[in-house]
Coordinates of C-alpha atoms in Angstrom, one line a residue:
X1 CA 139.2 -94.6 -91.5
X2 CA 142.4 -92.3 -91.8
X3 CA 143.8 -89.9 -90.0
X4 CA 142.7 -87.7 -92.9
X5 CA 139.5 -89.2 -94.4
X6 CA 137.2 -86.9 -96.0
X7 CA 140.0 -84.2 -96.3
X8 CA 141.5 -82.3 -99.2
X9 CA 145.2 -81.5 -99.4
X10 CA 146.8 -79.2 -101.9
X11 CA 150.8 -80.2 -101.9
X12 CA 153.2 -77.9 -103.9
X13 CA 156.0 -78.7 -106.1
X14 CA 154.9 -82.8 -105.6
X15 CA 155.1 -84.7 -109.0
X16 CA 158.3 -86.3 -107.5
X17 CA 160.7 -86.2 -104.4
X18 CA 159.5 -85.2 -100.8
X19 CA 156.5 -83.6 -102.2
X20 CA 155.6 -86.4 -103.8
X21 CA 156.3 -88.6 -100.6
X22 CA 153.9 -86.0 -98.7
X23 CA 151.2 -86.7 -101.0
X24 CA 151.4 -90.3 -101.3
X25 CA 151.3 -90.6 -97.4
X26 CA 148.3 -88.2 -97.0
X27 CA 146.7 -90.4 -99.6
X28 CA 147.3 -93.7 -97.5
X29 CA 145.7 -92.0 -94.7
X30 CA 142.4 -91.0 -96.7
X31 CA 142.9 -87.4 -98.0
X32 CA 142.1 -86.5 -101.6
X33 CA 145.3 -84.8 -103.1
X34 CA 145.5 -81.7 -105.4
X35 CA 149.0 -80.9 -106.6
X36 CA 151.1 -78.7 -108.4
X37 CA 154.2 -78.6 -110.6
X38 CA 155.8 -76.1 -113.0
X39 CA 154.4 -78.9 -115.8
X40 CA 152.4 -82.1 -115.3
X41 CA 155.2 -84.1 -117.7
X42 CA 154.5 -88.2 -118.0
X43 CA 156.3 -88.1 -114.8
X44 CA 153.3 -85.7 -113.3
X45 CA 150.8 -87.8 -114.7
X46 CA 152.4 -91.0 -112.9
X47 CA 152.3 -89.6 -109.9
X48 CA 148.6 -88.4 -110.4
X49 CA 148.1 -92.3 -111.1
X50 CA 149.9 -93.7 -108.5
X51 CA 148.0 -91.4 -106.0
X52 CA 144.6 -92.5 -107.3
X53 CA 145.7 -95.7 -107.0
X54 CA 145.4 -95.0 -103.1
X55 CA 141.5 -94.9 -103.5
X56 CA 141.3 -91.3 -103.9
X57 CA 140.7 -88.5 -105.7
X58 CA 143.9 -87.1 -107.1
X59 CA 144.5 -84.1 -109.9
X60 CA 147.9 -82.6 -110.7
X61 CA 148.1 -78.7 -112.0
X62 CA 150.4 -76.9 -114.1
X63 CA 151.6 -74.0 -112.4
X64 CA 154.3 -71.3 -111.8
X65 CA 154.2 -71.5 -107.9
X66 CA 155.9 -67.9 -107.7
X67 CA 153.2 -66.1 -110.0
X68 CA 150.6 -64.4 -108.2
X69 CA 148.1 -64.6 -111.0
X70 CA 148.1 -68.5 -112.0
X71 CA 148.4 -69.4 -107.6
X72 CA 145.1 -67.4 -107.3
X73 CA 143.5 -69.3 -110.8
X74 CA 145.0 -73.4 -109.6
X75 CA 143.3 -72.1 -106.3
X76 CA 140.1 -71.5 -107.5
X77 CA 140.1 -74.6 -109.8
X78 CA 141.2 -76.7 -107.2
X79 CA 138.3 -75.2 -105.3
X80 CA 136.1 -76.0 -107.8
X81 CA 137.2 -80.0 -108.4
X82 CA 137.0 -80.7 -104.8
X83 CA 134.4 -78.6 -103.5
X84 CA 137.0 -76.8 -100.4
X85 CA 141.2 -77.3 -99.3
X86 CA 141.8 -78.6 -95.7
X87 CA 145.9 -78.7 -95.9
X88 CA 148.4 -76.4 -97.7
X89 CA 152.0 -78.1 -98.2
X90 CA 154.0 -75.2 -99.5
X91 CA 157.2 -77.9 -100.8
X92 CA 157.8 -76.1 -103.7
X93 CA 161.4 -74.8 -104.0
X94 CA 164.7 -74.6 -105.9
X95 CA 168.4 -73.8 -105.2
X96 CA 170.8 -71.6 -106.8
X97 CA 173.8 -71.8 -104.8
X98 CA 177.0 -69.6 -104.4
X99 CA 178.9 -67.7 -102.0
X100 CA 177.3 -64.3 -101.9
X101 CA 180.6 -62.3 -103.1
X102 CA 179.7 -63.9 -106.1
X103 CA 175.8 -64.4 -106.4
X104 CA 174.1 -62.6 -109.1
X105 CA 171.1 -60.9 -108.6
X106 CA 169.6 -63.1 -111.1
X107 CA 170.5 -66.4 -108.4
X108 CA 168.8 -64.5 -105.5
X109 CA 165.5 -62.7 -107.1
X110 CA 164.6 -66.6 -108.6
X111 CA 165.1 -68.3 -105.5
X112 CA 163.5 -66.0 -103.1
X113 CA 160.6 -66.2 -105.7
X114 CA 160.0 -69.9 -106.3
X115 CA 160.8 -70.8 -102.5
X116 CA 159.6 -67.8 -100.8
X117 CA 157.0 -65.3 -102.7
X118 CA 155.0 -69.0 -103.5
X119 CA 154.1 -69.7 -100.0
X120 CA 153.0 -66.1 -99.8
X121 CA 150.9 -66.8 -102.9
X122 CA 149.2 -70.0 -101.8
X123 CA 148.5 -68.8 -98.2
X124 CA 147.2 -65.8 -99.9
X125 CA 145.0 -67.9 -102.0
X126 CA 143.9 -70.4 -99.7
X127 CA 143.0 -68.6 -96.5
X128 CA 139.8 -67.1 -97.6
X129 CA 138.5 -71.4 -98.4
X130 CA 139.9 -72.3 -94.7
X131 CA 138.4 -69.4 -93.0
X132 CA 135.1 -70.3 -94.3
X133 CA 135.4 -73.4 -93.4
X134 CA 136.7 -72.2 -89.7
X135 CA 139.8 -74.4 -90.0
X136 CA 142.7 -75.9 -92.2
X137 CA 146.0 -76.3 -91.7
X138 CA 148.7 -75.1 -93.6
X139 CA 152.8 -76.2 -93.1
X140 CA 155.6 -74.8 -94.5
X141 CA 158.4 -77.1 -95.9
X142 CA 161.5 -75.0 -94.6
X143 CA 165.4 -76.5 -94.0
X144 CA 167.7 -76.4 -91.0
X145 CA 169.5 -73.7 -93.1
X146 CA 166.7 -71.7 -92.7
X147 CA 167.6 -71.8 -88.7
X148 CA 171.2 -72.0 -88.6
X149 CA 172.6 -70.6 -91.9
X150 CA 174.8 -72.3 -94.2
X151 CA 178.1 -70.4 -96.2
X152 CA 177.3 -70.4 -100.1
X153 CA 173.3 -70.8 -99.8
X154 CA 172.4 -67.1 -98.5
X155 CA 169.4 -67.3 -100.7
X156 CA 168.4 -70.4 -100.2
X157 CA 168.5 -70.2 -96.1
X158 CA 167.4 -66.5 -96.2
X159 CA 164.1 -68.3 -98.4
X160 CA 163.5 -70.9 -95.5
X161 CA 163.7 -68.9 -92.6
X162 CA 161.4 -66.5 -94.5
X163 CA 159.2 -69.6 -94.7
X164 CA 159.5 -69.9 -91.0
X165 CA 158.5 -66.7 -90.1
X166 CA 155.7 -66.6 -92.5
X167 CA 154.7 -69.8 -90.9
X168 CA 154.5 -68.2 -87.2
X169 CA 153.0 -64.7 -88.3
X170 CA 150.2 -66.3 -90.1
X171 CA 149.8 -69.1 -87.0
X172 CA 149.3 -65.9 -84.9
X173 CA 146.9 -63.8 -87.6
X174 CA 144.6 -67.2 -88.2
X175 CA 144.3 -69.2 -84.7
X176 CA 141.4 -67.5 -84.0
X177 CA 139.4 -69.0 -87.1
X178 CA 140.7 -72.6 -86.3
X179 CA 143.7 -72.6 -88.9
X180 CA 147.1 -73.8 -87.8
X181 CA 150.2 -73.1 -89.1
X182 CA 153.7 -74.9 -88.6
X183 CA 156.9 -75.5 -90.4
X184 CA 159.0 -78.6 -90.8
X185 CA 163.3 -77.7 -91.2
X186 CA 164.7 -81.1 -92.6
X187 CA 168.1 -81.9 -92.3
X188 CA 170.1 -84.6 -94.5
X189 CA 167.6 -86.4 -95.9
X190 CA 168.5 -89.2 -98.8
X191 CA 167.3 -88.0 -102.4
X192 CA 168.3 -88.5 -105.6
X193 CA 170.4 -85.3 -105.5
X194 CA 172.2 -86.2 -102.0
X195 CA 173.1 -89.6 -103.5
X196 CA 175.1 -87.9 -106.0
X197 CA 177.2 -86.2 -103.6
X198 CA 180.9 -87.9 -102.8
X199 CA 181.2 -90.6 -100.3
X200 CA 183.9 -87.8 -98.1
X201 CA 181.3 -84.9 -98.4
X202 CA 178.6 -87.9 -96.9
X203 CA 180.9 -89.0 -94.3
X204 CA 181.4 -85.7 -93.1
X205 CA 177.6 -84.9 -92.8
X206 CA 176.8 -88.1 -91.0
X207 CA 179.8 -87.5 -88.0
X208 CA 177.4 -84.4 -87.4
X209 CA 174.3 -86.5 -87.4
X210 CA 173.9 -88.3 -83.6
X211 CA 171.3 -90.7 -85.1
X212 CA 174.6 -91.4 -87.6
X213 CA 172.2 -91.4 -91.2
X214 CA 170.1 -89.5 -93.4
X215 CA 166.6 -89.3 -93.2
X216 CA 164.7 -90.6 -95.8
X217 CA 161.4 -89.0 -97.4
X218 CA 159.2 -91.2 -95.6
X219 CA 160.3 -89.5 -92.7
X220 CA 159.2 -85.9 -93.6
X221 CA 155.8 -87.1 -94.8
X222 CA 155.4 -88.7 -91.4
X223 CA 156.2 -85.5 -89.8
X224 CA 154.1 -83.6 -92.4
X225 CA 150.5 -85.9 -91.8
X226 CA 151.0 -85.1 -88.1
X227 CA 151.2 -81.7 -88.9
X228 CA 148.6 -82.0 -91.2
X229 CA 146.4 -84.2 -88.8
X230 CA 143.9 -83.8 -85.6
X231 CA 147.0 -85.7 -84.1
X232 CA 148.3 -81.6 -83.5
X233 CA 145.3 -80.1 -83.3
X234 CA 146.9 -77.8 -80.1
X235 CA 150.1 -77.2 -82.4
X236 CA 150.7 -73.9 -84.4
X237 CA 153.6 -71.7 -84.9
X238 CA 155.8 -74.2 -84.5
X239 CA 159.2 -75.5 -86.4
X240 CA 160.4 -78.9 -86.5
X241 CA 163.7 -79.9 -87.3
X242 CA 164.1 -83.3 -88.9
X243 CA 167.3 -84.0 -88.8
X244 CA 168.4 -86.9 -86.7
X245 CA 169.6 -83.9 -83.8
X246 CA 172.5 -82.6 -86.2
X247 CA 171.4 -79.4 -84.4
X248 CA 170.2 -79.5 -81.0

């Protein structure tokens, strides 16, 4: 038995990266895995396969995360193809960085959509399936930006700590019908897209990093399935910041 057996999960923005880490873990640990991306490519379909191939159920949707209308219809499908959703991941999210001076409306209105307005939607969605079945938990993938700021990513850290409060407001609004909600802020973590940065600009992150490395996906997913477990059943409202105490 796993810490998630007999449990649905419906991750966001998961056909590869942390997402896709998150969803592969909660599979090893039992859970049956809905997930979304803007399209379910070959590389959506692997990852539907490769999540199967965990000994559950698995089904990958096509969906604009930040439009209302289609979050309200994947819920409802989702629904339907596995009879009820125990965990919301809301991972989906994109950047669109530049120093504010010279952002364009365009920048911030597409990032506070995708990363922000879609956890809105898919808590929105999701809520009424939880309630009814007086419990779920939902967790908000957020950034230590969100927290502390960071110069050229105004829209991006304004998103995340949107994401954090949205976490504790609904933690507050839903504890009484059993539904926790948390946040996890990662720090440095080692993706495809921080590999590509220059060894000095990696240098420089890892003399602010105690621990003295990156964290690696497998890392967030861990923190996620405790979120996502009984092992925090008495946890809501919470943030966690993974990030090897770069900020203490």
């Amino acid at each position: 038995m796993g810490l998630l057996t007999g449990k649905t999960a419906l991750v966001t923005g998961a056909a590869r990266g942390i997402g896709k880490a998150i969803a592969l873990k909660f599979a090893e640990e039992g859970a049956n895995v809905a997930f979304t991306d803007l399209v379910i490519d070959e590389n959506g379909k692997a990852t539907e396969a490769e999540i199967a191939a965990k000994g559950v159920k698995c089904i990958g949707y096509a969906s604009n995360a930040a439009d209302f209308a289609q979050t309200e219809q994947v819920v409802n499908q989702v629904k339907a193809d596995f009879g009820g959703i125990d965990i919301l991941v809301n991972n989906a999210g994109i950047t669109k960085d530049g120093l504010m001076l010279r952002m364009t409306e365009a920048q911030w209105d597409a990032v506070i959509a995708v990363n922000l307005k879609s956890a809105f939607n898919f808590i929105h969605a999701c809520l009424p399936v939880m309630m009814r079945q007086r419990g779920g938990a939902i967790i908000n993938m957020a950034s230590v930006v969100g927290v502390h700021g960071n110069a050229g990513q105004a829209n991006y850290a304004a998103s995340k700590a949107g994401m954090i409060a949205l976490a504790k407001s609904v933690a507050q609004e839903m504890g009484p019908k059993g539904i926790r909600a948390n946040a996890i802020a990662p720090g440095f973590i080692e993706t495809a897209m921080t590999a590509a940065l220059p060894d000095a600009v990696r240098e420089e992150w890892m003399k602010k990093i105690p621990l003295r490395r990156g964290g690696q996906v497998e890392d967030v997913a861990n923190t996620a399935l405790f979120l996502a477990s009984d092992l925090s059943s008495y946890v809501s409202g919470q943030v966690i910041q993974l990030d090897g105490g770069m900020n203490m």
